[in-house]
Coordinates of N, CA and C in Angstrom, one line a residue:
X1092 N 13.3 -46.0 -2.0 CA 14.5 -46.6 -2.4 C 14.2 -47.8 -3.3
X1093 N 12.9 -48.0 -3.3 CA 12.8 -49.5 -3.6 C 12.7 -49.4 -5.4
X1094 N 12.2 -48.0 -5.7 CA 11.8 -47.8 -6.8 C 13.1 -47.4 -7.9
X1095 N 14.0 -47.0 -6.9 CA 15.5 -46.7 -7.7 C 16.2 -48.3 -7.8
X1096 N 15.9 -49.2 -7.3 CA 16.9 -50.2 -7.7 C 15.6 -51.1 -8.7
X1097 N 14.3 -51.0 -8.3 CA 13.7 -51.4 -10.0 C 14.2 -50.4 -11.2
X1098 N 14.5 -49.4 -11.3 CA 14.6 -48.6 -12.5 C 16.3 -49.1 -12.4
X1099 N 17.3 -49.5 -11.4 CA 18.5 -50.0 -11.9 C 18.2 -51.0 -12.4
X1100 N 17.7 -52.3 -12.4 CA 17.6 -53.2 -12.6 C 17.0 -53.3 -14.1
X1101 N 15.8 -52.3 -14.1 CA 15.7 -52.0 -15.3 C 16.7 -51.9 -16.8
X1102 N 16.9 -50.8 -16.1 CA 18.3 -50.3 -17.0 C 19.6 -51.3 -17.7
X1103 N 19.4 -52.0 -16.5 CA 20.5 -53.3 -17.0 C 19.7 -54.4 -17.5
X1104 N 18.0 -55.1 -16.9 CA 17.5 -55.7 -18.2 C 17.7 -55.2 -19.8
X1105 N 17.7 -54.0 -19.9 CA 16.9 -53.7 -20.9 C 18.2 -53.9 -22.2
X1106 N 19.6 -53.1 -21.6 CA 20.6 -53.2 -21.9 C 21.2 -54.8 -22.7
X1107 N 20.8 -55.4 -21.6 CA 21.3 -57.4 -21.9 C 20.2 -57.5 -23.2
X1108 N 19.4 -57.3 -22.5 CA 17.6 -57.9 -23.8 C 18.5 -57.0 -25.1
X1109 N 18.6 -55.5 -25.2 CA 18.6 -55.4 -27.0 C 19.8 -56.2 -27.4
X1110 N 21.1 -56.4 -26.2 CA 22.3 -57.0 -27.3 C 22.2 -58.3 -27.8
X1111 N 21.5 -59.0 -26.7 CA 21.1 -60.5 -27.3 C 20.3 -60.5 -28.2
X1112 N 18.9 -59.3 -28.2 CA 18.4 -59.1 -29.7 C 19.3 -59.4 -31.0
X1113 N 20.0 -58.1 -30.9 CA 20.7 -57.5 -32.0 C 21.6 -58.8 -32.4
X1114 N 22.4 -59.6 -31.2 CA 23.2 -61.1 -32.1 C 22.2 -62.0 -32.3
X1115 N 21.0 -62.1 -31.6 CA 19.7 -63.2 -32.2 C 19.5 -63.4 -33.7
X1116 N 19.3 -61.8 -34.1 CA 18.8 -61.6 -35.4 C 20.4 -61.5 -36.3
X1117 N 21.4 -61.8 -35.9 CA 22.4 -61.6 -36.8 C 22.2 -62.8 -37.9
X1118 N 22.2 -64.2 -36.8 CA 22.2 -65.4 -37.6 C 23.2 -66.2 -37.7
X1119 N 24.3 -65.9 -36.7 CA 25.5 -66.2 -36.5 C 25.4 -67.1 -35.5
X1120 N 26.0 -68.4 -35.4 CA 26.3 -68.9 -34.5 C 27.4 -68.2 -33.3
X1121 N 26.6 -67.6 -32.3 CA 27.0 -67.7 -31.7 C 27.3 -68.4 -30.3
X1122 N 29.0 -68.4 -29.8 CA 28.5 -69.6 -28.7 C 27.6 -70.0 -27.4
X1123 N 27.5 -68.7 -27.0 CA 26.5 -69.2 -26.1 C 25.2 -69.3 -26.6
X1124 N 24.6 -68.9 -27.3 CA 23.5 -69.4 -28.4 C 23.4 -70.7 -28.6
X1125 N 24.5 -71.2 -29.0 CA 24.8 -72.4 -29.4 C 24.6 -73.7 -28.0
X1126 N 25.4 -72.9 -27.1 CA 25.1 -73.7 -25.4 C 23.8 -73.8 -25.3
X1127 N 23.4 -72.6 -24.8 CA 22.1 -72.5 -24.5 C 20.8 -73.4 -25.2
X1128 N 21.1 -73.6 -26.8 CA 20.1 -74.6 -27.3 C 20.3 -76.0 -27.0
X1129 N 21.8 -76.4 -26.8 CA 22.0 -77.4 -26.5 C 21.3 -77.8 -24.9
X1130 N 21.6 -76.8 -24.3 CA 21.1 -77.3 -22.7 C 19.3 -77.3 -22.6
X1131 N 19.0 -76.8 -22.9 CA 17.8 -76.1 -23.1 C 16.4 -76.1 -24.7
X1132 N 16.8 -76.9 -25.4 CA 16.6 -76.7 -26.9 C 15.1 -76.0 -26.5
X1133 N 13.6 -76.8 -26.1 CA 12.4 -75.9 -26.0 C 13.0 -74.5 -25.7
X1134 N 13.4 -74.0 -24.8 CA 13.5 -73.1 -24.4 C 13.9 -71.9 -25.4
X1135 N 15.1 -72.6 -25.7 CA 15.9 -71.7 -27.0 C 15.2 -71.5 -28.3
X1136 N 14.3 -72.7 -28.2 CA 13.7 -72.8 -29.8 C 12.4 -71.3 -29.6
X1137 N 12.1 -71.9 -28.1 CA 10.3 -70.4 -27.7 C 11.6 -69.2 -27.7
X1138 N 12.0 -68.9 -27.5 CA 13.0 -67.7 -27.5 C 13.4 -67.0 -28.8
X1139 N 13.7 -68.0 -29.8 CA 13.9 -67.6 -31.3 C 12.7 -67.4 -31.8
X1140 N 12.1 -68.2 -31.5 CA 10.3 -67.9 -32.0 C 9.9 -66.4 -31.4
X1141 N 10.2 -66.0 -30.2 CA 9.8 -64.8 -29.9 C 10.5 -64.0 -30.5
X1142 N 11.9 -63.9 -30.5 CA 12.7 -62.6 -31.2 C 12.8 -62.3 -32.3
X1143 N 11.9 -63.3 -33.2 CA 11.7 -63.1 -35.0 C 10.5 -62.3 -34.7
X1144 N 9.9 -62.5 -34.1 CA 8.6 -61.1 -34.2 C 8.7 -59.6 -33.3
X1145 N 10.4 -59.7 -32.7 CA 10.7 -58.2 -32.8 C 10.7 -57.2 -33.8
X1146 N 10.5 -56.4 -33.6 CA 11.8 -55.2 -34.7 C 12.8 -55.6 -35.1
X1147 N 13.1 -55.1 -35.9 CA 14.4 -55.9 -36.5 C 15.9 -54.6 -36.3
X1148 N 16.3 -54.9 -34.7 CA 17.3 -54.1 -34.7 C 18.6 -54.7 -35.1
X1149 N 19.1 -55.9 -35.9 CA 20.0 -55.7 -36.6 C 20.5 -55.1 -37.7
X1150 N 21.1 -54.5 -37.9 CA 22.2 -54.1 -39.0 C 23.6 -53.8 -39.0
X1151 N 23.9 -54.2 -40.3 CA 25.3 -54.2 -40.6 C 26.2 -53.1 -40.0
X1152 N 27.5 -53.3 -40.0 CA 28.4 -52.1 -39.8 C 28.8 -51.9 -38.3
X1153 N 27.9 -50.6 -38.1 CA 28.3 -50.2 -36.4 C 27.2 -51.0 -35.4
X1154 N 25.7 -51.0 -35.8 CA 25.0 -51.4 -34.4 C 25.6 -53.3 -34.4
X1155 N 25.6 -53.7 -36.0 CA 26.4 -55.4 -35.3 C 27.5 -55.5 -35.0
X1156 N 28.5 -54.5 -35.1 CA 30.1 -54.8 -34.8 C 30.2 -54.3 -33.7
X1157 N 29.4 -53.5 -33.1 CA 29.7 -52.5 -31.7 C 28.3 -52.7 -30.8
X1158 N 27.7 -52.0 -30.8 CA 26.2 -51.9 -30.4 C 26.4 -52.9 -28.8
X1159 N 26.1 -54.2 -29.3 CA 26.1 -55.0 -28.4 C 27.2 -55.3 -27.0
X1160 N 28.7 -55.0 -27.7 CA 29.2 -55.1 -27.0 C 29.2 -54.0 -25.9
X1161 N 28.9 -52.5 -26.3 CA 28.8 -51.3 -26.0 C 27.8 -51.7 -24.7
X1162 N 26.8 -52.4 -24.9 CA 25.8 -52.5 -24.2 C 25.9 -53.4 -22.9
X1163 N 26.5 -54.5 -23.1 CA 27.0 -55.5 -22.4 C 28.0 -54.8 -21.2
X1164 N 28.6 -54.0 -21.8 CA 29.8 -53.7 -21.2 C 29.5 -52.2 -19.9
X1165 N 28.3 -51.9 -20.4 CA 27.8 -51.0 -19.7 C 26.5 -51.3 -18.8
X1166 N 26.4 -53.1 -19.0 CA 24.9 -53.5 -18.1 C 26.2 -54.0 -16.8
X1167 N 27.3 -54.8 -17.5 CA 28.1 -54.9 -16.4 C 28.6 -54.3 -15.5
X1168 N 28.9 -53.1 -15.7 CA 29.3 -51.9 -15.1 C 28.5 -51.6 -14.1
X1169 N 26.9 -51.4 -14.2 CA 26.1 -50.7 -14.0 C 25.6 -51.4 -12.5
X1170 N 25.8 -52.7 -13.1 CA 25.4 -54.1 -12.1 C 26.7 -53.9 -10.8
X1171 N 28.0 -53.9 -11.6 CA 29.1 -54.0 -10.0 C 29.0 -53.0 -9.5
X1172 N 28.6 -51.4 -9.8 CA 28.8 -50.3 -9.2 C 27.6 -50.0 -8.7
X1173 N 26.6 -50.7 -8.9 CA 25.0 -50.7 -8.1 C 25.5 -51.3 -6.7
X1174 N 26.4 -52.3 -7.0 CA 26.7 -53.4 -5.6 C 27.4 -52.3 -4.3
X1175 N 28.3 -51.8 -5.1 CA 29.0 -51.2 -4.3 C 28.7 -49.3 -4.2
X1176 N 27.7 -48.5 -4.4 CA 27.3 -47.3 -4.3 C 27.1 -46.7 -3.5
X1177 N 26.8 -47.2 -2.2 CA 27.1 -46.9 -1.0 C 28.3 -47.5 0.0
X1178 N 29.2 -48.0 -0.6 CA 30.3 -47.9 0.2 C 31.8 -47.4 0.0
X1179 N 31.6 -46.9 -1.6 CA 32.3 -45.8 -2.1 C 32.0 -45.1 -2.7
X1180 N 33.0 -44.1 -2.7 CA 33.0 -42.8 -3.0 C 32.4 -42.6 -4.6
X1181 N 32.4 -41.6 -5.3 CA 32.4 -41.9 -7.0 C 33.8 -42.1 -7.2
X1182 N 34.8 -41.1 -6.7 CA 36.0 -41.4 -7.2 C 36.7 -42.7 -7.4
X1183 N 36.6 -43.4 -6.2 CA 36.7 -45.0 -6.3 C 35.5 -46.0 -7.2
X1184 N 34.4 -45.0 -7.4 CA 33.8 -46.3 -8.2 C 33.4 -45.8 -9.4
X1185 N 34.1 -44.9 -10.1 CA 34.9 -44.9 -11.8 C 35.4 -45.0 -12.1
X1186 N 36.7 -45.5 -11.6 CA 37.7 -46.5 -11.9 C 37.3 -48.2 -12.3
X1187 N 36.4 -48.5 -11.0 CA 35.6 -49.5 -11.2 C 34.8 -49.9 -12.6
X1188 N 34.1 -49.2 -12.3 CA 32.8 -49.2 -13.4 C 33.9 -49.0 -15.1
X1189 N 34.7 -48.2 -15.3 CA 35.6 -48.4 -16.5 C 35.7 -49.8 -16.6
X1190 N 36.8 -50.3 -15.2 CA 37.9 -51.5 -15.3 C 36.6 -52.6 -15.7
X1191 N 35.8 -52.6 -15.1 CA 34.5 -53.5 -15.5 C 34.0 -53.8 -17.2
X1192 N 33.7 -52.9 -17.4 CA 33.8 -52.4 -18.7 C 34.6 -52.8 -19.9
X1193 N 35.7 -52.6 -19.8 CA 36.9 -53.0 -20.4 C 37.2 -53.9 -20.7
X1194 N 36.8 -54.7 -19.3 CA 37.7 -56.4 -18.9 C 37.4 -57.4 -20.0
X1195 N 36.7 -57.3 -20.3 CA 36.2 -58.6 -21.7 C 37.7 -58.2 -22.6
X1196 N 37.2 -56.8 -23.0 CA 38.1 -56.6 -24.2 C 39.3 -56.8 -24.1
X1197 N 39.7 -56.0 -22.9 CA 41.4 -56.2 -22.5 C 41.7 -57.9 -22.6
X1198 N 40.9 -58.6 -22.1 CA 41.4 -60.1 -22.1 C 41.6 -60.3 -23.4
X1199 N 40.5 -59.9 -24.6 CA 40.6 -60.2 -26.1 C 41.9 -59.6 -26.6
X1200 N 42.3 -58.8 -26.1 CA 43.7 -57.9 -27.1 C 44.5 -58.8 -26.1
X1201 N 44.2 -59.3 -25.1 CA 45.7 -60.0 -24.6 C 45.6 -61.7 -25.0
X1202 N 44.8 -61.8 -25.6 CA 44.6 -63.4 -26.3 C 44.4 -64.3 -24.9
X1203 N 43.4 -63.6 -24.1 CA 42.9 -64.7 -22.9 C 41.5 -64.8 -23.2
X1204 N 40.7 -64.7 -23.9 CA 39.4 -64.9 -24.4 C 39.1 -64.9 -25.6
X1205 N 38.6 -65.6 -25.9 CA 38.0 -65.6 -27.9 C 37.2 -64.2 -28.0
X1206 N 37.3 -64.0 -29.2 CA 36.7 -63.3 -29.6 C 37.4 -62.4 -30.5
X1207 N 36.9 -60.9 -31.2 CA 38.3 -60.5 -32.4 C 37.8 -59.1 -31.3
X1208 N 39.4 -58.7 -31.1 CA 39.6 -57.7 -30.3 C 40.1 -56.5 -31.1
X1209 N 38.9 -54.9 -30.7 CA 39.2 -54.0 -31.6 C 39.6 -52.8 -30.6
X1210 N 39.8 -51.9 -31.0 CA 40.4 -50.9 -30.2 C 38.9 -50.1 -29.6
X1211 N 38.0 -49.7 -31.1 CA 37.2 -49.7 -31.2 C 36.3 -49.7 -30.1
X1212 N 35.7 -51.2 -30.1 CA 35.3 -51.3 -28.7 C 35.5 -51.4 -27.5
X1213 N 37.1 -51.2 -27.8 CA 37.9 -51.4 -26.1 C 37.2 -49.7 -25.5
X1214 N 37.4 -48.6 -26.8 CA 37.4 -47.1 -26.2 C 35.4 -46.8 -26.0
X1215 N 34.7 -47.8 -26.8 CA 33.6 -47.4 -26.6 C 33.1 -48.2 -25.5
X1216 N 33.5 -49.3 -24.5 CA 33.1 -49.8 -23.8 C 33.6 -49.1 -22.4
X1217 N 35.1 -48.4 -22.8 CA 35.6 -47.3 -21.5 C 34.4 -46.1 -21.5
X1218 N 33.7 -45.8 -22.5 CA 32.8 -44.5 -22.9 C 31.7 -45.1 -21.9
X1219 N 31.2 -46.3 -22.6 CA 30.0 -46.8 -22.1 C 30.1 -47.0 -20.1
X1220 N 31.2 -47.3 -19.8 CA 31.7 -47.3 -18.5 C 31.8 -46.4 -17.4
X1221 N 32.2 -45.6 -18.3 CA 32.4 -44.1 -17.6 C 30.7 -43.5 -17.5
X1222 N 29.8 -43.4 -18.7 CA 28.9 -43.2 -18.2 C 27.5 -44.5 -17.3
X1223 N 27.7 -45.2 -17.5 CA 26.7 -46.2 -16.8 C 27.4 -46.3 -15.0
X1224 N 28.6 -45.9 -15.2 CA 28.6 -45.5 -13.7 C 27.8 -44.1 -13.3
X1225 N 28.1 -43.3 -13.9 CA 27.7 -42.1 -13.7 C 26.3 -42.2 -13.4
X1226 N 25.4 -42.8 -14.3 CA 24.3 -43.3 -14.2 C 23.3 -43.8 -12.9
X1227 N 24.2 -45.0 -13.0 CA 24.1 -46.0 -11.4 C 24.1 -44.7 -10.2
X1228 N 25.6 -44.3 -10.4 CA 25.5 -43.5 -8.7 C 24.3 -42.8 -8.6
X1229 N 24.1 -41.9 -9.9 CA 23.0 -40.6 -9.7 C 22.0 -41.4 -9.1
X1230 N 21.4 -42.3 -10.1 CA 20.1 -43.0 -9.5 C 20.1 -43.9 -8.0
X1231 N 21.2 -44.5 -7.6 CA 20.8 -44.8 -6.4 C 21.6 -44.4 -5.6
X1232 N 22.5 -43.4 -5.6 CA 23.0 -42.7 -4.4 C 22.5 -41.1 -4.0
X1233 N 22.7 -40.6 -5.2 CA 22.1 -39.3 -5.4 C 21.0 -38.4 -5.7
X1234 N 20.2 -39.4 -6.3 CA 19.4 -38.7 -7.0 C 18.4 -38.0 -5.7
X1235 N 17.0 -37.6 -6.8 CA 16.2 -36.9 -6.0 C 14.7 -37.6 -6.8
X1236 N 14.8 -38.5 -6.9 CA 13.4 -39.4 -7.1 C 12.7 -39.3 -5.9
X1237 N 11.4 -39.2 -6.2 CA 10.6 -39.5 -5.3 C 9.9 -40.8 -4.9
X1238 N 10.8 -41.2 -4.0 CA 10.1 -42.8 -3.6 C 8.9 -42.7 -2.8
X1239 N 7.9 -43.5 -3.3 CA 6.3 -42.8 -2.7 C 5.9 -45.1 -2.6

């Protein structure tokens, strides 16, 4: 079992790590970027030092206008429906894992959070939702890994 919640955990590092890549390399101020140097400047400053000598997974268009959020929205998901995989059903926890998903955006189209709210990513973050649940359960409720 122990090996299915490192490969969840996984899955949701890896998720957070490319979207903070991808706005690192945008060049945008963004605000928690902006927090984060303030609280922290060494820290922020070794951190920008490090993600200039990634790959360069920004680009224009779809992976910076969507990508990230797509990603975000499906590490969240993946995170509350890991919490709860054994004490419901799937049917009750894809509802979840969507509503999870969504919630940023939904607040953006209802003007309770900054940010520019697209339809866009409202339906690709329900996509991203729908599967990163699916995901979660298989691997830690269902699957057939072998824990050795």
């Amino acid at each position: 079992m122990h090996i299915r919640y490192i490969l969840w955990l996984l899955f949701i590092g890896v998720q957070v790590a490319i979207g903070i890549i991808i706005y690192a390399q945008s060049g945008e101020d963004v605000a928690g970027f902006v927090w984060f140097a303030r609280q922290f400047p060494s820290l922020s400053a070794w951190l920008f030092e490090l993600i200039s000598h990634f790959p360069l997974l920004y680009r224009e268009g779809w992976i910076a206008n969507h990508l990230p959020d797509i990603l975000w929205s499906s590490a969240c998901a993946s995170f509350l429906v890991g919490l709860w995989v054994t004490q419901l059903t799937l049917s009750k926890l894809l509802p979840l894992g969507m509503g999870c998903a969504i919630f940023y955006e939904t607040l953006q189209g209802l003007g309770f959070a900054g940010g520019t709210f697209d339809w866009l990513d409202w339906i690709y973050s329900l996509c991203a939702g729908v599967l990163s649940t699916l995901l979660t359960y298989l691997l830690l409720n269902k699957s057939t890994i072998n824990d050795t």
